Every structure is written in structure tokens, then in C-alpha cells.
Amino acid sequence: MSDAPAGPDGLPRCPWGLSTPDYVAYHDEEWGRPVHGDDALFERLSLEAFQSGLSWITILRRRPGFRAAFAGFRIATVAEFTDADRERLLADTGIIRNRAKIDATLANARVLAAWAPGDLDALIWSHAPDPEGRPAPRTIADVPAVTSESTALSKALKKRGLRFVGPTTAYALMQACGLVNDHLEACVARSAPKGRGAPSISGSAAGRDQPR
């Protein structure tokens, strides 16, 4: 039996997508849709790192502040941030002022700035599993927090010098960016374009498995 309850419009959705009004548009329009582009993926990777240990709604509500503070998560720009920028970030009440996470984001930008254009996109998407081998989850209990692919992606990112990219964070990235489709079987958003070769989003967004 599926546990996708009906929303105000009568359409079934993943339970977390109805848990707060902030989630409805995010669930319907962003989470699980394919995302491409190094800067867009850098944003999502960074926000997933900031989410670690916190509720995702905390990050989602601060996303405009994060984008302003980190120059739209443009890798080339963030890579040039100075010590003064770091102090500015540590004092910015519009973001999560966690020193380790801020330092990791700045360090990751510097690492990525040395990569060839498209390398981050290619590396992340090379870990997308074959959707034919993934049955649609019927309940939240069917949705994993970590997979062999996310573990491999985490190792690959760490090997290339990135920080705050553990297997759970990597899987949340895979879910949010459409590498996997973890909308429940009965969810209205499950039939939206997903997976390799589907139309992509290249703007700014981020997500996590069953955001809390």
C-alpha cells in the first residue's frame, strides 16, 4: 500500500512534500528533476553539506540568503573569495554560520575551479544508476538513505579533493538532482521527466531524501 496522501488539490504526493507549505512547490517542481551544469551542481552539493545535522527546511528557507552570500554559487567567483569574504560569511545571519561548512565550501570551490568545464557534471552523472533496475518506492520505508552508487560517488568526489561529501550527502544530491527518482509510486510528481537524457534544470535548487 502506498503512503502518498492527497494534497489540497486532491493529487497524491510524497508525505514530506505536504508537511509544510514551503515544500509543495519544491517537491513538485524541483526535487528529483535532472540538474546539469557545474555551478548548479556546486550549489546543490554545498547546500547538502550545510544541511548535515539540520532540517532541510532550515536550508530551503535560507536558500536566497545562501545565494546572495555565495555569489550565486558561481565556482569561479567563490574560488576567489578572500579572508575578508570568509569573515563576512561567518557574520551573515542569512546563512548557517558553521565555520567548518563555510571553509569546506570555499575549499571545494577552489578545487573545482581547477577542473575542466563540465567535469563536475560528468563525474556526478557517471554515477547515475540504471533506472530499469530501481523499482518505484511504494512507501517512505522503501527509500534508502545510502546506496552503493552514492558510496562510490562520495569516494570519487573525495578522491578529487572535495570535502563534506559523505555517502548520505551524495545520495541526497542524487535524489535532488534527478540521478534517481525517489518520488513514491503513487506521487503525482513521479511521472515528471527524470533520469539520464531527460530535460534538465540548470538553475539553482537543492534537496534531500524526505526533507525534514
mmCIF file of C-alpha atoms in Angstrom:
data_model
loop_
_atom_site.group_PDB
_atom_site.id
_atom_site.type_symbol
_atom_site.label_atom_id
_atom_site.label_comp_id
_atom_site.label_asym_id
_atom_site.label_seq_id
_atom_site.Cartn_x
_atom_site.Cartn_y
_atom_site.Cartn_z
ATOM 1 C CA MET A 1 0.000 0.000 0.000
ATOM 2 C CA SER A 2 1.349 3.443 -0.939
ATOM 3 C CA ASP A 3 1.542 6.228 1.625
ATOM 4 C CA ALA A 4 1.230 9.175 -0.770
ATOM 5 C CA PRO A 5 -1.544 11.311 0.750
ATOM 6 C CA ALA A 6 -3.677 13.698 -1.281
ATOM 7 C CA GLY A 7 -2.814 17.377 -1.185
ATOM 8 C CA PRO A 8 -5.256 20.323 -1.185
ATOM 9 C CA ASP A 9 -5.706 19.835 -4.934
ATOM 10 C CA GLY A 10 -6.633 16.189 -4.424
ATOM 11 C CA LEU A 11 -3.434 14.874 -6.025
ATOM 12 C CA PRO A 12 -1.223 12.367 -4.170
ATOM 13 C CA ARG A 13 2.258 13.406 -3.121
ATOM 14 C CA CYS A 14 5.149 12.156 -1.039
ATOM 15 C CA PRO A 15 4.232 12.862 2.609
ATOM 16 C CA TRP A 16 7.177 15.206 3.158
ATOM 17 C CA GLY A 17 6.014 17.309 0.211
ATOM 18 C CA LEU A 18 2.889 18.207 2.166
ATOM 19 C CA SER A 19 4.469 18.582 5.601
ATOM 20 C CA THR A 20 4.822 22.370 5.254
ATOM 21 C CA PRO A 21 3.675 24.865 2.592
ATOM 22 C CA ASP A 22 7.316 25.648 1.789
ATOM 23 C CA TYR A 23 7.770 22.146 0.449
ATOM 24 C CA VAL A 24 4.899 21.921 -2.050
ATOM 25 C CA ALA A 25 6.461 23.860 -4.942
ATOM 26 C CA TYR A 26 9.908 22.465 -4.145
ATOM 27 C CA HIS A 27 8.581 18.903 -4.197
ATOM 28 C CA ASP A 28 6.509 19.407 -7.338
ATOM 29 C CA GLU A 29 8.910 21.496 -9.415
ATOM 30 C CA GLU A 30 12.476 20.840 -8.271
ATOM 31 C CA TRP A 31 13.215 17.715 -6.244
ATOM 32 C CA GLY A 32 14.104 14.775 -8.444
ATOM 33 C CA ARG A 33 14.277 16.683 -11.721
ATOM 34 C CA PRO A 34 17.533 16.317 -13.665
ATOM 35 C CA VAL A 35 20.028 19.085 -12.939
ATOM 36 C CA HIS A 36 23.078 19.812 -15.067
ATOM 37 C CA GLY A 37 25.787 22.455 -15.034
ATOM 38 C CA ASP A 38 28.825 22.728 -12.789
ATOM 39 C CA ASP A 39 27.655 25.838 -10.921
ATOM 40 C CA ALA A 40 24.143 24.465 -10.364
ATOM 41 C CA LEU A 41 25.558 21.192 -9.053
ATOM 42 C CA PHE A 42 28.072 23.043 -6.874
ATOM 43 C CA GLU A 43 25.188 24.894 -5.254
ATOM 44 C CA ARG A 44 23.310 21.711 -4.541
ATOM 45 C CA LEU A 45 26.388 19.954 -3.219
ATOM 46 C CA SER A 46 27.151 22.916 -0.959
ATOM 47 C CA LEU A 47 23.629 23.187 0.418
ATOM 48 C CA GLU A 48 23.520 19.461 1.107
ATOM 49 C CA ALA A 49 26.714 19.885 3.132
ATOM 50 C CA PHE A 50 25.222 22.789 5.077
ATOM 51 C CA GLN A 51 22.130 20.673 5.763
ATOM 52 C CA SER A 52 24.143 17.985 7.539
ATOM 53 C CA GLY A 53 22.825 17.710 11.097
ATOM 54 C CA LEU A 54 19.981 20.154 10.445
ATOM 55 C CA SER A 55 16.490 20.016 8.984
ATOM 56 C CA TRP A 56 16.282 20.609 5.236
ATOM 57 C CA ILE A 57 13.530 23.197 5.718
ATOM 58 C CA THR A 58 16.104 25.325 7.554
ATOM 59 C CA ILE A 59 18.268 25.356 4.433
ATOM 60 C CA LEU A 60 15.391 25.815 1.997
ATOM 61 C CA ARG A 61 14.142 28.893 3.837
ATOM 62 C CA ARG A 62 17.651 30.365 3.851
ATOM 63 C CA ARG A 63 18.422 29.497 0.232
ATOM 64 C CA PRO A 64 18.031 33.100 -1.015
ATOM 65 C CA GLY A 65 20.474 34.204 1.673
ATOM 66 C CA PHE A 66 22.939 31.490 0.695
ATOM 67 C CA ARG A 67 22.754 32.500 -2.959
ATOM 68 C CA ALA A 68 23.384 36.140 -2.109
ATOM 69 C CA ALA A 69 26.234 35.335 0.273
ATOM 70 C CA PHE A 70 27.962 32.926 -2.117
ATOM 71 C CA ALA A 71 27.602 34.987 -5.307
ATOM 72 C CA GLY A 72 25.040 32.658 -6.821
ATOM 73 C CA PHE A 73 27.403 29.734 -6.212
ATOM 74 C CA ARG A 74 29.457 30.630 -9.270
ATOM 75 C CA ILE A 75 32.507 28.441 -8.829
ATOM 76 C CA ALA A 76 34.958 30.891 -10.390
ATOM 77 C CA THR A 77 33.768 33.694 -8.112
ATOM 78 C CA VAL A 78 33.629 31.719 -4.863
ATOM 79 C CA ALA A 79 37.097 30.328 -5.576
ATOM 80 C CA GLU A 80 38.414 33.902 -5.381
ATOM 81 C CA PHE A 81 36.818 34.685 -2.012
ATOM 82 C CA THR A 82 39.291 36.248 0.406
ATOM 83 C CA ASP A 83 39.736 36.068 4.163
ATOM 84 C CA ALA A 84 37.506 39.133 4.359
ATOM 85 C CA ASP A 85 34.789 37.228 2.499
ATOM 86 C CA ARG A 86 35.175 34.350 4.923
ATOM 87 C CA GLU A 87 34.683 36.689 7.873
ATOM 88 C CA ARG A 88 31.669 38.210 6.116
ATOM 89 C CA LEU A 89 30.142 34.758 5.745
ATOM 90 C CA LEU A 90 30.788 33.910 9.383
ATOM 91 C CA ALA A 91 28.865 37.048 10.371
ATOM 92 C CA ASP A 92 25.989 36.593 7.899
ATOM 93 C CA THR A 93 22.768 35.767 9.753
ATOM 94 C CA GLY A 94 21.094 34.855 6.463
ATOM 95 C CA ILE A 95 23.043 31.585 6.219
ATOM 96 C CA ILE A 96 24.222 28.799 8.523
ATOM 97 C CA ARG A 97 27.307 30.235 10.186
ATOM 98 C CA ASN A 98 29.167 26.983 10.638
ATOM 99 C CA ARG A 99 32.889 27.550 10.272
ATOM 100 C CA ALA A 100 33.733 24.036 9.067
ATOM 101 C CA LYS A 101 30.977 24.046 6.442
ATOM 102 C CA ILE A 102 31.875 27.517 5.195
ATOM 103 C CA ASP A 103 35.538 26.549 4.953
ATOM 104 C CA ALA A 104 34.621 23.353 3.089
ATOM 105 C CA THR A 105 32.510 25.290 0.590
ATOM 106 C CA LEU A 106 35.321 27.735 -0.116
ATOM 107 C CA ALA A 107 37.867 24.924 -0.378
ATOM 108 C CA ASN A 108 35.600 22.959 -2.723
ATOM 109 C CA ALA A 109 35.196 25.981 -4.983
ATOM 110 C CA ARG A 110 38.968 26.333 -5.244
ATOM 111 C CA VAL A 111 39.324 22.662 -6.108
ATOM 112 C CA LEU A 112 36.547 22.801 -8.708
ATOM 113 C CA ALA A 113 37.920 25.972 -10.285
ATOM 114 C CA ALA A 114 40.905 23.909 -11.432
ATOM 115 C CA TRP A 115 38.722 21.298 -13.139
ATOM 116 C CA ALA A 116 37.868 21.459 -16.809
ATOM 117 C CA PRO A 117 34.399 22.840 -17.583
ATOM 118 C CA GLY A 118 31.825 20.076 -17.345
ATOM 119 C CA ASP A 119 33.981 17.775 -15.222
ATOM 120 C CA LEU A 120 31.797 18.033 -12.113
ATOM 121 C CA ASP A 121 28.646 17.408 -14.138
ATOM 122 C CA ALA A 122 30.234 14.427 -15.878
ATOM 123 C CA LEU A 123 31.593 12.899 -12.673
ATOM 124 C CA ILE A 124 28.316 13.172 -10.788
ATOM 125 C CA TRP A 125 26.154 11.898 -13.640
ATOM 126 C CA SER A 126 28.500 8.990 -14.321
ATOM 127 C CA HIS A 127 27.182 7.542 -11.048
ATOM 128 C CA ALA A 128 23.519 7.603 -12.050
ATOM 129 C CA PRO A 129 22.153 4.058 -11.741
ATOM 130 C CA ASP A 130 20.123 2.369 -14.448
ATOM 131 C CA PRO A 131 16.500 3.332 -13.684
ATOM 132 C CA GLU A 132 15.307 -0.010 -15.024
ATOM 133 C CA GLY A 133 16.899 -1.695 -12.044
ATOM 134 C CA ARG A 134 15.153 0.515 -9.489
ATOM 135 C CA PRO A 135 11.531 -0.333 -8.624
ATOM 136 C CA ALA A 136 9.371 2.614 -7.631
ATOM 137 C CA PRO A 137 9.197 3.014 -3.846
ATOM 138 C CA ARG A 138 5.687 2.482 -2.505
ATOM 139 C CA THR A 139 6.306 3.856 0.967
ATOM 140 C CA ILE A 140 8.871 6.079 2.645
ATOM 141 C CA ALA A 141 10.355 2.956 4.218
ATOM 142 C CA ASP A 142 11.301 1.775 0.719
ATOM 143 C CA VAL A 143 13.530 4.807 0.114
ATOM 144 C CA PRO A 144 17.197 4.253 1.065
ATOM 145 C CA ALA A 145 19.484 6.803 2.692
ATOM 146 C CA VAL A 146 22.664 5.394 1.123
ATOM 147 C CA THR A 147 23.329 3.176 -1.892
ATOM 148 C CA SER A 148 26.357 1.570 -3.486
ATOM 149 C CA GLU A 149 26.257 4.296 -6.145
ATOM 150 C CA SER A 150 26.225 7.109 -3.588
ATOM 151 C CA THR A 151 29.105 5.470 -1.739
ATOM 152 C CA ALA A 152 31.063 5.284 -4.988
ATOM 153 C CA LEU A 153 30.218 8.911 -5.812
ATOM 154 C CA SER A 154 31.334 10.030 -2.366
ATOM 155 C CA LYS A 155 34.649 8.236 -2.792
ATOM 156 C CA ALA A 156 35.147 9.721 -6.255
ATOM 157 C CA LEU A 157 34.462 13.264 -5.056
ATOM 158 C CA LYS A 158 36.751 12.872 -2.049
ATOM 159 C CA LYS A 159 39.483 11.422 -4.245
ATOM 160 C CA ARG A 160 39.323 14.583 -6.346
ATOM 161 C CA GLY A 161 39.755 16.720 -3.226
ATOM 162 C CA LEU A 162 36.205 17.669 -2.231
ATOM 163 C CA ARG A 163 35.060 17.865 1.393
ATOM 164 C CA PHE A 164 31.779 17.246 3.256
ATOM 165 C CA VAL A 165 30.657 14.728 0.649
ATOM 166 C CA GLY A 166 29.844 11.564 2.575
ATOM 167 C CA PRO A 167 27.679 8.761 1.132
ATOM 168 C CA THR A 168 24.465 10.106 2.691
ATOM 169 C CA THR A 169 25.096 13.607 1.358
ATOM 170 C CA ALA A 170 25.969 12.104 -2.022
ATOM 171 C CA TYR A 171 22.697 10.165 -2.125
ATOM 172 C CA ALA A 172 20.690 13.249 -1.166
ATOM 173 C CA LEU A 173 22.395 15.021 -4.066
ATOM 174 C CA MET A 174 21.492 12.166 -6.397
ATOM 175 C CA GLN A 175 17.856 12.368 -5.322
ATOM 176 C CA ALA A 176 17.583 16.132 -5.563
ATOM 177 C CA CYS A 177 19.295 16.317 -8.941
ATOM 178 C CA GLY A 178 17.366 13.535 -10.646
ATOM 179 C CA LEU A 179 20.014 10.834 -10.830
ATOM 180 C CA VAL A 180 17.419 8.669 -9.109
ATOM 181 C CA ASN A 181 13.639 9.002 -8.897
ATOM 182 C CA ASP A 182 12.550 8.502 -5.301
ATOM 183 C CA HIS A 183 9.107 10.037 -5.575
ATOM 184 C CA LEU A 184 6.696 7.397 -4.333
ATOM 185 C CA GLU A 185 4.943 5.210 -6.875
ATOM 186 C CA ALA A 186 1.605 6.985 -6.373
ATOM 187 C CA CYS A 187 3.081 10.510 -6.223
ATOM 188 C CA VAL A 188 1.899 12.884 -8.945
ATOM 189 C CA ALA A 189 5.464 14.174 -9.382
ATOM 190 C CA ARG A 190 6.887 10.749 -10.187
ATOM 191 C CA SER A 191 5.816 10.960 -13.823
ATOM 192 C CA ALA A 192 7.698 14.231 -14.411
ATOM 193 C CA PRO A 193 10.853 13.920 -16.570
ATOM 194 C CA LYS A 194 13.526 12.037 -14.676
ATOM 195 C CA GLY A 195 16.895 10.403 -15.167
ATOM 196 C CA ARG A 196 19.503 10.318 -17.862
ATOM 197 C CA GLY A 197 18.541 12.034 -21.070
ATOM 198 C CA ALA A 198 15.532 13.844 -19.594
ATOM 199 C CA PRO A 199 15.087 17.622 -19.848
ATOM 200 C CA SER A 200 17.201 19.279 -17.182
ATOM 201 C CA ILE A 201 17.133 22.158 -14.746
ATOM 202 C CA SER A 202 20.253 24.305 -14.724
ATOM 203 C CA GLY A 203 19.087 26.983 -12.304
ATOM 204 C CA SER A 204 19.500 26.988 -8.538
ATOM 205 C CA ALA A 205 17.817 24.489 -6.235
ATOM 206 C CA ALA A 206 18.689 21.791 -3.763
ATOM 207 C CA GLY A 207 17.175 18.861 -1.924
ATOM 208 C CA ARG A 208 17.359 15.817 0.297
ATOM 209 C CA ASP A 209 15.693 12.459 0.693
ATOM 210 C CA GLN A 210 12.398 13.036 2.549
ATOM 211 C CA PRO A 211 13.497 16.526 3.700
ATOM 212 C CA ARG A 212 12.855 17.022 7.383
#
